[in-house]
């Protein structure tokens, strides 16, 4: 690292992320380099942390748009404080809880009747008779929270 920050090559070597991928992450607001007088990108150590966090969150299924939105809560061009990370953590906890709940619902109903409306079946005498789930809109109505007991 120079006194002017990490080059994109430095960041690539430190993070294990290809230079082209770092540029891609930049377009999503994950990292935000400064430019030196020659116009070259220079990254701070905070960008290394942001990139590492994004890689972890992405491996857990978070899309880059959501990751970028969460990281937008952090200060630019300086290391985030514990309070900064706490704000991001609290904001993400709701998303994580919702994902866990959706995954548990899917796990618990995955072996159920396929006629839940997911495939827009006209009728299923067991779970979706006369395609009543379709009355509430398209998609997997019961997995989206509609009750299977409704008529």
MMTF fields as JSON, N, C-alpha, C and O atoms, coordinates in Angstrom:
{
  "mmtfVersion": "1.0.0",
  "mmtfProducer": "UNKNOWN",
  "numBonds": 603,
  "numAtoms": 604,
  "numGroups": 151,
  "numChains": 1,
  "numModels": 1,
  "chainsPerModel": [1],
  "groupsPerChain": [151],
  "chainIdList": ["A"],
  "bondAtomList": [4, 2, 8, 6, 12, 10, 16, 14, 20, 18, 24, 22, 28, 26, 32, 30, 36, 34, 40, 38, 44, 42, 48, 46, 52, 50, 56, 54, 60, 58, 64, 62, 68, 66, 72, 70, 76, 74, 80, 78, 84, 82, 88, 86, 92, 90, 96, 94, 100, 98, 104, 102, 108, 106, 112, 110, 116, 114, 120, 118, 124, 122, 128, 126, 132, 130, 136, 134, 140, 138, 144, 142, 148, 146, 152, 150, 156, 154, 160, 158, 164, 162, 168, 166, 172, 170, 176, 174, 180, 178, 184, 182, 188, 186, 192, 190, 196, 194, 200, 198, 204, 202, 208, 206, 212, 210, 216, 214, 220, 218, 224, 222, 228, 226, 232, 230, 236, 234, 240, 238, 244, 242, 248, 246, 252, 250, 256, 254, 260, 258, 264, 262, 268, 266, 272, 270, 276, 274, 280, 278, 284, 282, 288, 286, 292, 290, 296, 294, 300, 298, 304, 302, 308, 306, 312, 310, 316, 314, 320, 318, 324, 322, 328, 326, 332, 330, 336, 334, 340, 338, 344, 342, 348, 346, 352, 350, 356, 354, 360, 358, 364, 362, 368, 366, 372, 370, 376, 374, 380, 378, 384, 382, 388, 386, 392, 390, 396, 394, 400, 398, 404, 402, 408, 406, 412, 410, 416, 414, 420, 418, 424, 422, 428, 426, 432, 430, 436, 434, 440, 438, 444, 442, 448, 446, 452, 450, 456, 454, 460, 458, 464, 462, 468, 466, 472, 470, 476, 474, 480, 478, 484, 482, 488, 486, 492, 490, 496, 494, 500, 498, 504, 502, 508, 506, 512, 510, 516, 514, 520, 518, 524, 522, 528, 526, 532, 530, 536, 534, 540, 538, 544, 542, 548, 546, 552, 550, 556, 554, 560, 558, 564, 562, 568, 566, 572, 570, 576, 574, 580, 578, 584, 582, 588, 586, 592, 590, 596, 594, 600, 598],
  "bondOrderList": [1, 1, 1, 1, 1, 1, 1, 1, 1, 1, 1, 1, 1, 1, 1, 1, 1, 1, 1, 1, 1, 1, 1, 1, 1, 1, 1, 1, 1, 1, 1, 1, 1, 1, 1, 1, 1, 1, 1, 1, 1, 1, 1, 1, 1, 1, 1, 1, 1, 1, 1, 1, 1, 1, 1, 1, 1, 1, 1, 1, 1, 1, 1, 1, 1, 1, 1, 1, 1, 1, 1, 1, 1, 1, 1, 1, 1, 1, 1, 1, 1, 1, 1, 1, 1, 1, 1, 1, 1, 1, 1, 1, 1, 1, 1, 1, 1, 1, 1, 1, 1, 1, 1, 1, 1, 1, 1, 1, 1, 1, 1, 1, 1, 1, 1, 1, 1, 1, 1, 1, 1, 1, 1, 1, 1, 1, 1, 1, 1, 1, 1, 1, 1, 1, 1, 1, 1, 1, 1, 1, 1, 1, 1, 1, 1, 1, 1, 1, 1, 1],
  "groupList": [{"groupName": "UNK", "atomNameList": ["N", "CA", "C", "O"], "elementList": ["N", "C", "C", "O"], "formalChargeList": [0, 0, 0, 0], "bondAtomList": [1, 0, 2, 1, 3, 2], "bondOrderList": [1, 1, 2], "singleLetterCode": "X", "chemCompType": "L-PEPTIDE LINKING"}],
  "groupTypeList": [0, 0, 0, 0, 0, 0, 0, 0, 0, 0, 0, 0, 0, 0, 0, 0, 0, 0, 0, 0, 0, 0, 0, 0, 0, 0, 0, 0, 0, 0, 0, 0, 0, 0, 0, 0, 0, 0, 0, 0, 0, 0, 0, 0, 0, 0, 0, 0, 0, 0, 0, 0, 0, 0, 0, 0, 0, 0, 0, 0, 0, 0, 0, 0, 0, 0, 0, 0, 0, 0, 0, 0, 0, 0, 0, 0, 0, 0, 0, 0, 0, 0, 0, 0, 0, 0, 0, 0, 0, 0, 0, 0, 0, 0, 0, 0, 0, 0, 0, 0, 0, 0, 0, 0, 0, 0, 0, 0, 0, 0, 0, 0, 0, 0, 0, 0, 0, 0, 0, 0, 0, 0, 0, 0, 0, 0, 0, 0, 0, 0, 0, 0, 0, 0, 0, 0, 0, 0, 0, 0, 0, 0, 0, 0, 0, 0, 0, 0, 0, 0, 0],
  "groupIdList": [1, 2, 3, 4, 5, 6, 7, 8, 9, 10, 11, 12, 13, 14, 15, 16, 17, 18, 19, 20, 21, 22, 23, 24, 25, 26, 27, 28, 29, 30, 31, 32, 33, 34, 35, 36, 37, 38, 39, 40, 41, 42, 43, 44, 45, 46, 47, 48, 49, 50, 51, 52, 53, 54, 55, 56, 57, 58, 59, 60, 61, 62, 63, 64, 65, 66, 67, 68, 69, 70, 71, 72, 73, 74, 75, 76, 77, 78, 79, 80, 81, 82, 83, 84, 85, 86, 87, 88, 89, 90, 91, 92, 93, 94, 95, 96, 97, 98, 99, 100, 101, 102, 103, 104, 105, 106, 107, 108, 109, 110, 111, 112, 113, 114, 115, 116, 117, 118, 119, 120, 121, 122, 123, 124, 125, 126, 127, 128, 129, 130, 131, 132, 133, 134, 135, 136, 137, 138, 139, 140, 141, 142, 143, 144, 145, 146, 147, 148, 149, 150, 151],
  "secStructList": [7, 5, 6, 6, 5, 5, 7, 2, 2, 2, 2, 2, 2, 2, 2, 6, 7, 7, 2, 2, 2, 2, 2, 2, 2, 2, 2, 6, 6, 1, 7, 7, 7, 3, 3, 7, 6, 6, 1, 7, 3, 3, 5, 7, 2, 2, 2, 2, 2, 2, 2, 2, 2, 2, 2, 2, 2, 2, 2, 6, 6, 7, 7, 2, 2, 2, 2, 2, 2, 2, 2, 6, 6, 1, 7, 6, 6, 1, 7, 7, 7, 2, 2, 2, 2, 2, 2, 2, 2, 2, 2, 2, 2, 2, 2, 2, 2, 2, 2, 2, 2, 2, 2, 2, 2, 2, 2, 2, 2, 6, 6, 1, 7, 1, 6, 6, 6, 6, 6, 7, 7, 1, 7, 5, 6, 6, 6, 5, 4, 4, 4, 4, 4, 4, 4, 4, 7, 1, 1, 7, 6, 6, 6, 6, 6, 7, 7, 6, 6, 7, 7],
  "xCoordList": [0.851, 0.0, 0.889, 1.838, 0.579, 1.298, 0.611, -0.461, 1.232, 0.597, -0.687, -1.505, -0.854, -2.059, -3.135, -4.177, -2.929, -3.927, -3.522, -2.463, -4.371, -4.138, -4.454, -5.449, -3.599, -3.939, -4.977, -5.21, -5.588, -6.572, -5.897, -6.506, -4.631, -3.874, -3.607, -3.708, -3.259, -3.06, -4.34, -4.318, -5.452, -6.739, -7.081, -7.602, -6.791, -7.043, -6.223, -6.75, -4.931, -4.065, -4.496, -4.514, -4.843, -5.229, -6.566, -6.752, -7.497, -8.851, -9.057, -9.966, -8.207, -8.407, -9.471, -9.918, -9.874, -10.914, -10.245, -9.361, -10.665, -10.101, -10.322, -11.316, -9.397, -9.496, -10.823, -11.48, -11.213, -12.478, -13.669, -14.63, -13.611, -14.697, -14.725, -15.799, -13.562, -13.517, -14.181, -14.938, -13.906, -14.554, -16.067, -16.833, -16.486, -17.916, -18.526, -19.592, -17.862, -18.347, -18.426, -19.311, -17.504, -17.525, -18.82, -19.381, -19.298, -20.539, -21.753, -22.78, -21.643, -22.735, -22.55, -23.307, -21.553, -21.344, -20.718, -20.744, -20.157, -19.535, -18.221, -17.946, -17.429, -16.192, -16.271, -16.946, -15.575, -15.612, -14.213, -13.863, -13.422, -12.053, -12.0, -12.9, -10.918, -10.595, -9.706, -9.205, -9.514, -8.606, -7.414, -7.569, -6.221, -5.041, -4.904, -5.742, -3.867, -3.702, -3.549, -3.852, -3.081, -2.956, -4.244, -4.294, -5.301, -6.582, -6.697, -7.693, -5.693, -5.737, -6.556, -6.569, -7.232, -8.018, -7.087, -6.025, -7.521, -6.819, -7.86, -8.81, -7.655, -8.599, -8.033, -6.822, -8.915, -8.494, -8.601, -9.171, -8.043, -8.198, -9.674, -10.101, -10.442, -11.884, -12.541, -13.486, -12.043, -12.578, -12.286, -13.093, -11.14, -10.824, -11.829, -12.296, -12.163, -13.16, -14.541, -15.254, -14.908, -16.212, -16.309, -17.336, -15.236, -15.216, -15.303, -16.031, -14.575, -14.634, -16.03, -16.541, -16.649, -18.021, -18.971, -19.824, -18.82, -19.692, -19.535, -20.52, -18.314, -18.083, -18.775, -19.365, -18.703, -19.354, -20.872, -21.538, -21.414, -22.866, -23.354, -24.411, -22.593, -22.982, -22.961, -23.82, -21.987, -21.929, -23.117, -23.46, -23.755, -24.926, -26.231, -27.316, -26.124, -27.303, -27.823, -28.85, -27.144, -27.605, -27.215, -26.062, -28.156, -27.82, -26.993, -27.077, -26.208, -25.324, -26.08, -25.567, -27.275, -28.032, -28.341, -28.251, -28.704, -28.972, -27.688, -27.674, -26.625, -25.351, -24.904, -24.486, -24.995, -24.62, -25.447, -24.924, -26.749, -27.631, -27.223, -27.232, -26.872, -26.435, -25.091, -24.901, -24.183, -22.864, -22.934, -22.03, -23.976, -24.143, -24.33, -24.17, -24.665, -24.821, -23.474, -23.419, -22.404, -21.074, -20.444, -20.787, -19.524, -18.853, -17.947, -17.368, -17.839, -16.964, -15.524, -15.254, -14.606, -13.175, -12.547, -11.521, -13.153, -12.505, -13.02, -14.074, -12.251, -12.629, -13.895, -13.978, -14.881, -16.106, -15.822, -14.964, -16.545, -16.426, -17.303, -18.072, -17.178, -18.038, -19.497, -20.36, -19.782, -21.16, -21.68, -22.854, -20.807, -21.208, -21.607, -22.647, -20.758, -21.057, -22.297, -23.05, -22.517, -23.713, -24.97, -25.951, -24.949, -26.098, -26.381, -27.532, -25.326, -25.494, -26.019, -26.917, -25.465, -25.879, -27.355, -28.082, -27.799, -29.206, -30.123, -31.188, -29.72, -30.537, -30.611, -31.654, -29.513, -29.491, -30.213, -30.685, -30.311, -30.941, -32.38, -32.82, -33.111, -34.482, -34.494, -35.306, -33.601, -33.508, -33.145, -33.712, -32.214, -31.778, -32.922, -33.152, -33.637, -34.774, -35.834, -36.391, -36.118, -37.096, -36.633, -37.439, -35.348, -34.81, -34.905, -35.271, -34.569, -34.653, -36.094, -36.35, -37.03, -38.438, -38.895, -39.602, -38.502, -38.887, -38.263, -38.916, -37.015, -36.361, -37.01, -37.175, -37.381, -38.056, -39.415, -39.797, -40.143, -41.435, -41.258, -42.009, -40.264, -40.009, -39.62, -40.109, -38.743, -38.318, -39.52, -39.637, -40.411, -41.532, -42.637, -43.445, -42.686, -43.773, -43.289, -44.096, -42.002, -41.437, -41.964, -42.168, -42.183, -42.663, -44.188, -44.756, -44.842, -46.301, -46.772, -45.984, -48.05, -48.656, -48.135, -48.057, -47.783, -47.264, -48.37, -48.082, -49.605, -50.726, -50.991, -52.146, -49.964, -50.167, -50.365, -50.489, -50.396, -50.53, -49.237, -49.24, -48.132, -46.838, -46.834, -46.224, -47.514, -47.511, -48.829, -49.116, -49.636, -50.928, -51.801, -52.455, -51.803, -52.65, -54.112, -54.462, -54.953, -56.37, -57.056, -57.924, -56.671, -57.294, -56.414, -55.639, -56.538, -55.857, -56.787, -57.02, -57.306, -58.283, -57.675, -58.413, -56.355, -55.737, -55.397, -55.722, -54.763, -54.213, -54.764, -54.792, -55.202, -55.667, -56.885, -56.84, -57.971, -59.129, -59.676, -59.791, -60.008, -60.564, -59.669, -60.146, -58.376, -57.38, -57.753, -57.595, -58.247, -58.679, -57.525, -57.746, -56.304, -55.16, -54.959, -54.464, -55.334, -55.188, -56.033, -55.721, -57.081, -57.943, -57.2, -57.583, -56.147, -55.369, -54.194, -53.457, -54.012, -52.934, -52.026, -52.208, -51.051, -50.149, -49.075, -48.865, -48.409, -47.267, -47.63, -48.784, -46.646, -46.835, -47.543, -46.905, -48.843, -49.626, -49.432, -49.293, -49.419, -49.298, -47.893, -47.733, -46.884, -45.526, -45.337, -44.455, -46.169, -46.113, -46.894, -46.918, -47.54, -48.206, -49.719, -50.346, -50.321, -51.77, -52.085, -51.289, -53.234, -53.639, -54.274, -55.074, -53.927, -54.519, -55.942, -56.681, -56.341, -57.674, -58.737, -59.929, -58.322, -59.281, -60.087, -59.579, -61.323, -62.181, -62.548, -63.263],
  "yCoordList": [-1.181, 0.0, 1.233, 1.329, 2.157, 3.416, 4.377, 4.082, 5.533, 6.535, 7.061, 7.698, 6.786, 7.229, 6.151, 6.356, 5.038, 3.98, 2.76, 2.725, 1.777, 0.526, 0.702, 1.332, 0.14, 0.095, -1.005, -1.805, -1.047, -2.098, -3.471, -4.461, -3.524, -4.776, -5.208, -6.388, -4.221, -4.522, -5.084, -6.095, -4.417, -4.86, -6.256, -7.081, -6.515, -7.835, -8.909, -9.961, -8.642, -9.618, -9.839, -10.975, -8.765, -8.87, -9.578, -10.311, -9.364, -9.906, -11.238, -11.997, -11.517, -12.719, -12.533, -13.504, -11.302, -10.987, -10.426, -9.574, -10.899, -10.438, -8.941, -8.386, -8.302, -6.871, -6.538, -5.56, -7.347, -7.086, -7.174, -6.418, -8.084, -8.216, -7.0, -6.536, -6.495, -5.295, -4.131, -3.373, -3.987, -2.926, -3.13, -2.171, -4.386, -4.701, -4.327, -3.713, -4.689, -4.337, -2.816, -2.299, -2.126, -0.659, -0.116, 0.847, -0.711, -0.24, -0.441, 0.212, -1.333, -1.597, -0.868, -1.089, -0.008, 0.77, 0.004, 0.463, -1.153, -1.956, -1.306, -1.194, -0.887, -0.149, 1.168, 1.276, 2.158, 3.49, 4.096, 4.794, 3.833, 4.336, 5.847, 6.456, 6.399, 7.775, 7.726, 6.66, 8.832, 8.903, 9.769, 10.834, 9.304, 10.126, 11.158, 11.213, 11.963, 13.026, 12.475, 13.162, 11.239, 10.602, 9.928, 9.367, 9.981, 9.372, 7.902, 7.265, 7.346, 5.928, 5.727, 6.568, 4.589, 4.246, 3.984, 3.376, 4.463, 4.165, 3.802, 4.545, 2.636, 2.093, 2.22, 2.141, 2.415, 2.464, 1.068, 0.158, 0.919, -0.355, -0.61, -1.76, 0.451, 0.29, -0.399, -1.169, -0.125, -0.802, -2.293, -3.097, -2.669, -4.089, -4.746, -5.853, -4.079, -4.611, -4.696, -5.687, -3.649, -3.63, -4.768, -5.44, -4.973, -6.036, -7.402, -8.278, -7.587, -8.862, -9.123, -10.239, -8.097, -8.229, -8.603, -9.476, -7.943, -8.215, -9.651, -10.299, -10.144, -11.524, -12.511, -13.49, -12.257, -13.138, -13.069, -14.101, -11.855, -11.687, -12.304, -12.933, -12.126, -12.698, -14.222, -14.872, -14.796, -16.265, -16.808, -17.983, -15.954, -16.359, -16.055, -16.238, -15.593, -15.409, -13.99, -13.767, -13.025, -11.644, -11.104, -11.238, -10.497, -9.907, -8.631, -7.964, -8.309, -7.151, -5.849, -4.953, -5.727, -4.486, -4.291, -3.173, -5.359, -5.262, -5.007, -4.206, -5.679, -5.491, -4.043, -3.407, -3.528, -2.142, -1.17, -0.182, -1.446, -0.57, -0.582, 0.46, -1.744, -1.822, -1.105, -0.374, -1.315, -0.682, 0.825, 1.545, 1.308, 2.755, 3.457, 4.674, 2.698, 3.267, 3.526, 4.175, 3.023, 3.208, 4.488, 4.93, 5.085, 6.293, 5.961, 4.877, 6.905, 6.725, 7.042, 7.967, 6.268, 6.552, 6.607, 7.26, 5.933, 5.777, 4.487, 3.967, 3.997, 2.752, 2.962, 3.905, 2.089, 2.201, 1.905, 1.085, 2.577, 2.326, 1.141, 0.634, 0.714, -0.357, 0.073, -0.736, 1.322, 1.832, 1.789, 1.493, 2.084, 2.014, 0.587, 0.36, -0.376, -1.779, -2.256, -3.077, -1.759, -2.124, -1.677, -2.419, -0.467, 0.013, -0.91, -1.258, -1.298, -2.203, -3.547, -4.124, -4.043, -5.328, -5.33, -6.262, -4.288, -4.223, -4.156, -4.773, -3.417, -3.33, -4.683, -5.049, -5.415, -6.712, -7.791, -8.765, -7.644, -8.678, -8.939, -10.089, -7.9, -8.083, -8.887, -9.799, -8.554, -9.301, -10.755, -11.66, -10.98, -12.338, -13.134, -14.284, -12.535, -13.219, -13.567, -14.664, -12.65, -12.921, -14.06, -14.902, -14.092, -15.167, -16.515, -17.526, -16.512, -17.75, -18.246, -19.435, -17.341, -17.722, -18.281, -19.288, -17.64, -18.129, -19.493, -20.364, -19.685, -20.978, -22.072, -23.199, -21.746, -22.731, -23.096, -24.267, -22.123, -22.387, -23.288, -24.243, -22.972, -23.795, -25.215, -26.186, -25.333, -26.653, -27.471, -28.658, -26.821, -27.525, -27.858, -28.75, -27.157, -27.395, -27.961, -28.24, -28.128, -28.555, -29.909, -30.132, -30.801, -32.124, -32.195, -33.26, -31.061, -31.006, -31.077, -31.209, -30.986, -31.065, -29.958, -28.801, -30.303, -29.337, -28.391, -27.375, -28.702, -27.889, -26.669, -26.271, -26.067, -24.904, -23.624, -22.547, -23.728, -22.541, -22.179, -21.345, -22.782, -22.447, -22.64, -21.866, -23.672, -23.977, -23.606, -24.055, -22.787, -22.346, -23.512, -23.455, -24.569, -25.708, -25.318, -24.566, -25.817, -25.456, -25.995, -25.335, -27.187, -27.719, -28.777, -29.451, -28.912, -29.945, -30.284, -29.456, -31.467, -31.863, -31.91, -31.867, -31.997, -32.117, -30.767, -30.54, -29.893, -28.692, -27.397, -26.371, -27.445, -26.241, -26.559, -26.38, -27.03, -27.409, -26.224, -25.116, -26.475, -25.474, -24.238, -23.136, -24.437, -23.366, -22.126, -21.005, -22.319, -21.177, -20.264, -19.081, -20.777, -19.928, -18.845, -17.761, -19.13, -18.171, -16.919, -15.87, -17.003, -15.851, -14.743, -13.575, -15.107, -14.136, -13.557, -12.721, -13.988, -13.465, -14.57, -15.738, -14.202, -15.198, -15.649, -15.033, -16.723, -17.186, -18.193, -18.606, -18.583, -19.596, -18.973, -18.636, -18.824, -18.062, -18.537, -17.717, -19.844, -20.347, -20.101, -19.843, -20.18, -19.877, -18.388, -17.984, -17.559, -16.12, -15.666, -14.48, -16.621, -16.284, -16.437, -16.323, -16.694, -16.917, -18.221, -19.16, -18.27, -19.448, -20.473, -20.111, -21.719, -22.78, -23.073, -23.757, -22.572, -22.838, -21.887, -22.105, -20.839, -19.859, -20.45, -21.243, -20.061, -20.452, -19.259, -19.386],
  "zCoordList": [0.0, 0.0, 0.0, 0.779, -0.863, -0.884, 0.062, 0.59, 0.276, 1.136, 0.5, 1.163, -0.789, -1.491, -1.515, -2.138, -0.878, -0.831, -1.629, -2.256, -1.593, -2.311, -3.785, -4.142, -4.65, -6.069, -6.262, -5.356, -7.416, -7.678, -7.66, -7.255, -8.102, -8.038, -6.605, -6.268, -5.754, -4.327, -3.721, -3.019, -4.001, -3.454, -3.956, -3.206, -5.207, -5.783, -5.076, -4.712, -4.882, -4.203, -2.76, -2.287, -2.056, -0.637, -0.456, 0.515, -1.383, -1.226, -1.942, -1.605, -2.932, -3.739, -4.812, -5.422, -5.041, -6.025, -7.276, -7.183, -8.437, -9.706, -9.891, -9.421, -10.572, -10.842, -11.525, -11.167, -12.5, -13.207, -12.259, -12.398, -11.304, -10.327, -9.389, -9.007, -9.024, -8.169, -8.897, -8.292, -10.186, -10.961, -10.986, -10.899, -11.107, -11.087, -9.735, -9.687, -8.643, -7.307, -7.14, -6.458, -7.763, -7.707, -8.31, -7.788, -9.388, -10.021, -9.121, -9.309, -8.151, -7.206, -5.874, -4.929, -5.806, -4.59, -3.445, -2.303, -3.735, -2.68, -2.245, -1.05, -3.193, -2.933, -3.69, -4.714, -3.172, -3.787, -3.748, -2.797, -4.768, -4.75, -4.983, -5.561, -4.511, -4.85, -6.091, -6.451, -6.724, -7.873, -7.502, -6.903, -7.863, -7.604, -8.722, -9.623, -8.669, -9.669, -11.077, -12.052, -11.188, -12.505, -12.962, -14.056, -12.121, -12.485, -12.143, -12.488, -11.468, -11.108, -9.833, -8.934, -9.79, -8.603, -7.419, -7.558, -6.247, -5.005, -3.967, -3.721, -3.362, -2.396, -0.995, -0.792, -0.036, 1.36, 1.962, 1.361, 3.154, 3.873, 4.177, 4.277, 4.321, 4.547, 3.348, 3.515, 2.146, 0.962, 1.0, 0.533, 1.551, 1.709, 2.651, 2.382, 3.745, 4.683, 4.031, 4.192, 3.295, 2.629, 1.607, 1.509, 0.856, -0.136, 0.541, 0.075, 1.624, 2.357, 2.891, 2.789, 3.458, 3.958, 2.821, 2.98, 1.678, 0.534, 0.048, -0.303, 0.025, -0.406, 0.519, 0.061, 1.818, 2.782, 2.611, 2.53, 2.556, 2.415, 1.109, 1.074, 0.047, -1.245, -1.197, -1.791, -0.495, -0.391, 0.394, 0.264, 1.214, 1.977, 1.242, 1.794, 0.001, -0.818, -0.932, -1.572, -0.329, -0.456, -1.823, -2.231, -2.536, -3.826, -3.649, -2.618, -4.65, -4.562, -4.331, -3.66, -4.866, -4.655, -3.176, -2.67, -2.479, -1.04, -0.259, 0.676, -0.636, 0.044, -0.108, 0.859, -1.335, -1.581, -0.77, -0.256, -0.651, 0.134, 1.61, 2.265, 2.127, 3.526, 3.711, 4.683, 2.791, 2.917, 2.713, 3.138, 2.078, 1.899, 3.241, 3.334, 4.273, 5.62, 6.301, 7.346, 5.715, 6.287, 5.744, 4.647, 6.504, 6.008, 4.822, 4.749, 3.907, 2.748, 3.111, 3.877, 2.554, 2.567, 3.964, 4.156, 4.925, 6.222, 6.848, 6.483, 7.79, 8.45, 9.265, 10.052, 9.082, 9.882, 11.349, 11.678, 12.21, 13.644, 14.022, 13.205, 15.26, 15.764, 15.686, 15.346, 15.991, 15.912, 14.473, 14.247, 13.493, 12.089, 11.721, 11.104, 12.112, 11.803, 12.545, 12.022, 13.747, 14.511, 13.772, 13.714, 13.206, 12.423, 11.235, 10.97, 10.529, 9.385, 9.866, 9.252, 10.957, 11.504, 11.871, 11.528, 12.568, 12.974, 11.767, 11.759, 10.754, 9.543, 8.838, 8.296, 8.845, 8.165, 8.955, 8.367, 10.266, 11.077, 10.638, 10.624, 10.283, 9.817, 8.521, 8.363, 7.595, 6.341, 6.607, 5.995, 7.508, 7.822, 8.446, 8.071, 9.391, 10.014, 8.977, 9.008, 8.063, 7.007, 6.105, 5.709, 5.779, 4.942, 5.661, 5.061, 6.954, 7.731, 7.771, 7.579, 8.02, 8.07, 6.726, 6.685, 5.626, 4.301, 4.019, 3.445, 4.414, 4.211, 5.057, 4.591, 6.301, 7.141, 6.57, 6.585, 6.072, 5.445, 4.226, 4.03, 3.42, 2.237, 2.649, 2.073, 3.641, 4.12, 4.596, 4.289, 5.351, 5.956, 4.976, 5.236, 3.851, 2.892, 1.565, 0.678, 1.425, 0.152, -0.3, -1.494, 0.636, 0.242, 0.172, -0.07, 0.383, 0.294, -1.149, -2.085, -1.289, -2.615, -3.518, -3.106, -4.73, -5.691, -6.155, -6.789, -5.856, -6.32, -5.464, -5.31, -4.907, -4.044, -4.835, -4.252, -6.146, -6.963, -7.656, -8.563, -7.255, -7.848, -9.358, -10.095, -9.8, -11.223, -11.884, -12.994, -11.21, -11.73, -12.169, -13.21, -11.365, -11.68, -11.525, -10.615, -12.394, -12.344, -11.105, -10.533, -10.691, -9.491, -8.85, -9.529, -7.572, -6.81, -5.663, -4.782, -5.668, -4.666, -3.259, -2.275, -3.147, -1.835, -1.196, -0.031, -1.925, -1.324, -1.902, -1.223, -3.153, -3.827, -4.695, -5.912, -4.076, -4.88, -5.66, -5.137, -6.913, -7.831, -7.947, -8.217, -7.74, -7.877, -7.079, -7.562, -5.861, -5.054, -4.671, -4.412, -4.627, -4.302, -5.352, -5.044, -6.568, -7.666, -7.453, -8.017, -6.662, -6.407, -5.668, -5.742, -4.963, -4.196, -4.975, -4.451, -6.208, -7.04, -7.545, -7.202, -8.358, -8.943, -7.96, -6.915, -8.314, -7.537, -6.463, -6.35, -5.681, -4.631, -3.429, -2.431, -3.528, -2.551, -1.113, -0.205, -0.899, 0.465, 1.022, 2.215, 0.162, 0.609, 0.844, 1.602, 0.192, 0.389, 1.6, 1.927, 2.273, 3.522, 3.521, 4.574, 2.36, 2.342, 3.071, 3.05, 3.706, 4.434, 3.492, 2.629, 3.652, 2.838, 3.29, 2.582, 4.451, 4.996, 4.432, 4.647, 3.717, 3.206, 2.065, 1.273, 1.994, 0.86, 0.047, -0.947]
}
